[in-house]
mmCIF file of C-alpha atoms in Angstrom:
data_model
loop_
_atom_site.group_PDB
_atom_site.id
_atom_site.type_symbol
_atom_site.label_atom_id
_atom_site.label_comp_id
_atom_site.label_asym_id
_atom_site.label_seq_id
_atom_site.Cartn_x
_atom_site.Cartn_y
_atom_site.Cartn_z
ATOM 1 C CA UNK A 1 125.144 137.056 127.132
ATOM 2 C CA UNK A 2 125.028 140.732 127.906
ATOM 3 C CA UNK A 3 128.219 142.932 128.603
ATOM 4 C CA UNK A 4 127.281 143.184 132.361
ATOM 5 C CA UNK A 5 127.436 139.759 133.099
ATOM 6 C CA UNK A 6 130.184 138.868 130.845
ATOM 7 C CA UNK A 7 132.022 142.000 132.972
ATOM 8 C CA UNK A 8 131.385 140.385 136.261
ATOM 9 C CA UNK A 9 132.452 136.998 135.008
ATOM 10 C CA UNK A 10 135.616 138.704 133.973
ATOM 11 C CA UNK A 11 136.278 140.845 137.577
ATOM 12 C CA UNK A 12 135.784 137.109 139.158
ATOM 13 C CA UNK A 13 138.725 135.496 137.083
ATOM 14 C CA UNK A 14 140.540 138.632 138.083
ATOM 15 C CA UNK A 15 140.206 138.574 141.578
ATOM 16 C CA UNK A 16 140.711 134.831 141.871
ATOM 17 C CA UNK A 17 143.714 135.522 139.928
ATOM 18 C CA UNK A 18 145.047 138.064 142.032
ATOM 19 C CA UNK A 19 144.541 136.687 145.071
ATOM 20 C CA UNK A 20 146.087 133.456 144.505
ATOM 21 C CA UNK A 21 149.558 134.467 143.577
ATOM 22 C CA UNK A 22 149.315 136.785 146.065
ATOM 23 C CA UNK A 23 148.253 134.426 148.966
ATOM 24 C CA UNK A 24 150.913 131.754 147.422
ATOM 25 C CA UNK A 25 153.907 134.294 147.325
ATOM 26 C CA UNK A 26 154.358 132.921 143.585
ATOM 27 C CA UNK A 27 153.059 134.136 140.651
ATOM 28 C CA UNK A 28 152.473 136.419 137.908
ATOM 29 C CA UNK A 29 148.958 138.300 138.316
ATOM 30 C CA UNK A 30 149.401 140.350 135.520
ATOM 31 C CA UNK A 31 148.700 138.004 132.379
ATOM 32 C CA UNK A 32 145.851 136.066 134.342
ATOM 33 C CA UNK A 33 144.406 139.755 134.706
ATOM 34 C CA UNK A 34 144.622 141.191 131.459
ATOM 35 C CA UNK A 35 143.097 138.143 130.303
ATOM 36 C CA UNK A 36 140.352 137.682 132.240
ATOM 37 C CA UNK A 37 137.975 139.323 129.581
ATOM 38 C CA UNK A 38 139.065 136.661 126.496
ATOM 39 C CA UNK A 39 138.709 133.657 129.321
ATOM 40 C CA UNK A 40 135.129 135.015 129.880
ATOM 41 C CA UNK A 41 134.237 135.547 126.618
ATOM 42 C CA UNK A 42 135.919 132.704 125.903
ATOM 43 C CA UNK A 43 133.938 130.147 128.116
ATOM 44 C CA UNK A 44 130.513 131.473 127.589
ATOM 45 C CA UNK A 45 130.181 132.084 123.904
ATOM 46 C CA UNK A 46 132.366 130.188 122.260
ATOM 47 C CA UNK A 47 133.173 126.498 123.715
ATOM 48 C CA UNK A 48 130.809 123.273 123.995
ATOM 49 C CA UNK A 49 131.178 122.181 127.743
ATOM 50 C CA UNK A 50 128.545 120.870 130.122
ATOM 51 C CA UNK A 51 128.484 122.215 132.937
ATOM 52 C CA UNK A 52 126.608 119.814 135.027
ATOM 53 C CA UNK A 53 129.296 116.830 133.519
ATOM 54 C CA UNK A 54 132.857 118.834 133.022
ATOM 55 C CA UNK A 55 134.500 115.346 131.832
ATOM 56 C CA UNK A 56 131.598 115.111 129.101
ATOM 57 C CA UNK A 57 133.826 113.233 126.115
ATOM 58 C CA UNK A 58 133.093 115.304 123.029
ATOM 59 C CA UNK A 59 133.208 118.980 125.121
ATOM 60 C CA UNK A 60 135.677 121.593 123.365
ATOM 61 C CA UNK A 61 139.067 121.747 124.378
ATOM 62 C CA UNK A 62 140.580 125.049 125.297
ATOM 63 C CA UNK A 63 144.889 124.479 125.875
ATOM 64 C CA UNK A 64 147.023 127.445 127.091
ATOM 65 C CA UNK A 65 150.579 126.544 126.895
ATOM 66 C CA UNK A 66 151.591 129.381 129.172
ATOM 67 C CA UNK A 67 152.195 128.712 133.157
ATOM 68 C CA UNK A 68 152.179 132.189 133.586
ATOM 69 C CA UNK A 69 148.325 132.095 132.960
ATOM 70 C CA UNK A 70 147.814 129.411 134.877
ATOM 71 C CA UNK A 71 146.186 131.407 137.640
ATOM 72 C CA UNK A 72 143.666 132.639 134.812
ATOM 73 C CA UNK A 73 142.823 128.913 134.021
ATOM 74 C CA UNK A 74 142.253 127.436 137.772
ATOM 75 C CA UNK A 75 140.119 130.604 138.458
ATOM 76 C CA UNK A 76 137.741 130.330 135.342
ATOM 77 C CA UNK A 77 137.183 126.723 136.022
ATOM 78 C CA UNK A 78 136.844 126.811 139.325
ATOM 79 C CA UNK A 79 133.802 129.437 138.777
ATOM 80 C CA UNK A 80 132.469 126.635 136.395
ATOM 81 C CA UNK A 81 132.816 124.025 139.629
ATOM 82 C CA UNK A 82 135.752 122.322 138.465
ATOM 83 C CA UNK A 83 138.018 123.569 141.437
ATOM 84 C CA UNK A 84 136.915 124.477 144.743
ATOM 85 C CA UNK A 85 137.997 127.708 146.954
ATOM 86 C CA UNK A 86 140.326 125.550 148.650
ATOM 87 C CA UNK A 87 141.985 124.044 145.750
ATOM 88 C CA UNK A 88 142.324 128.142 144.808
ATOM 89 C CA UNK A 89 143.659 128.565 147.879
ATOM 90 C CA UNK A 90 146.344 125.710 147.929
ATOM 91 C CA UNK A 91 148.265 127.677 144.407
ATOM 92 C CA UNK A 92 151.683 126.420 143.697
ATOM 93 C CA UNK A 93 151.611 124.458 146.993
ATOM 94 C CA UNK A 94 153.099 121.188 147.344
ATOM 95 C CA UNK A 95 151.152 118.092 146.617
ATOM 96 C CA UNK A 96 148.016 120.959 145.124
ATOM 97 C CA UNK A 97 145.888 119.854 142.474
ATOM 98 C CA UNK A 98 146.396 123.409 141.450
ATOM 99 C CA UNK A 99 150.203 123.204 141.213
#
């Protein structure tokens, strides 16, 4: 993948990560934001995943023990369909499947 694209999959996370603890009033952007660009790279060079079946059985598994990143994570798989706008949009809200 070439450096442009992998940029503008990286300014996604980042504004999906911005805006949600922003919008939620909880929240650490900064971490989701710095790491937007290892996410990206991440996701598109490096890990077996389908994206047409996201619950395929032998795809790679990526796990990030921090919650302050968790903004990072919900944003990157919502661009690969796994999340909706909505779920982005319901961040740290009660009964969210984006808690």
């Amino acid at each position: 993948m070439d450096n442009a694209t992998l940029k503008r999959i990286a300014d996604n996370i980042r504004v999906l990560s911005a805006a949600m603890p922003e919008k939620a009033k909880s929240g650490h952007p900064g971490g989701p934001m710095g790491g937007a660009d290892f996410m990206a790279l991440l996701y598109t060079e490096f890990l077996g995943y389908d994206p047409d079946d996201l619950a395929w059985r032998h795809r790679d598994r990526f796990f990030q023990d921090a919650g302050h990143l968790s903004a990072m994570m919900y944003s990157t798989l919502a661009l690969l369909g796994a999340y909706s706008m909505e779920d982005l949009a319901a961040f740290r809200q009660w009964g969210s499947v984006t808690p």
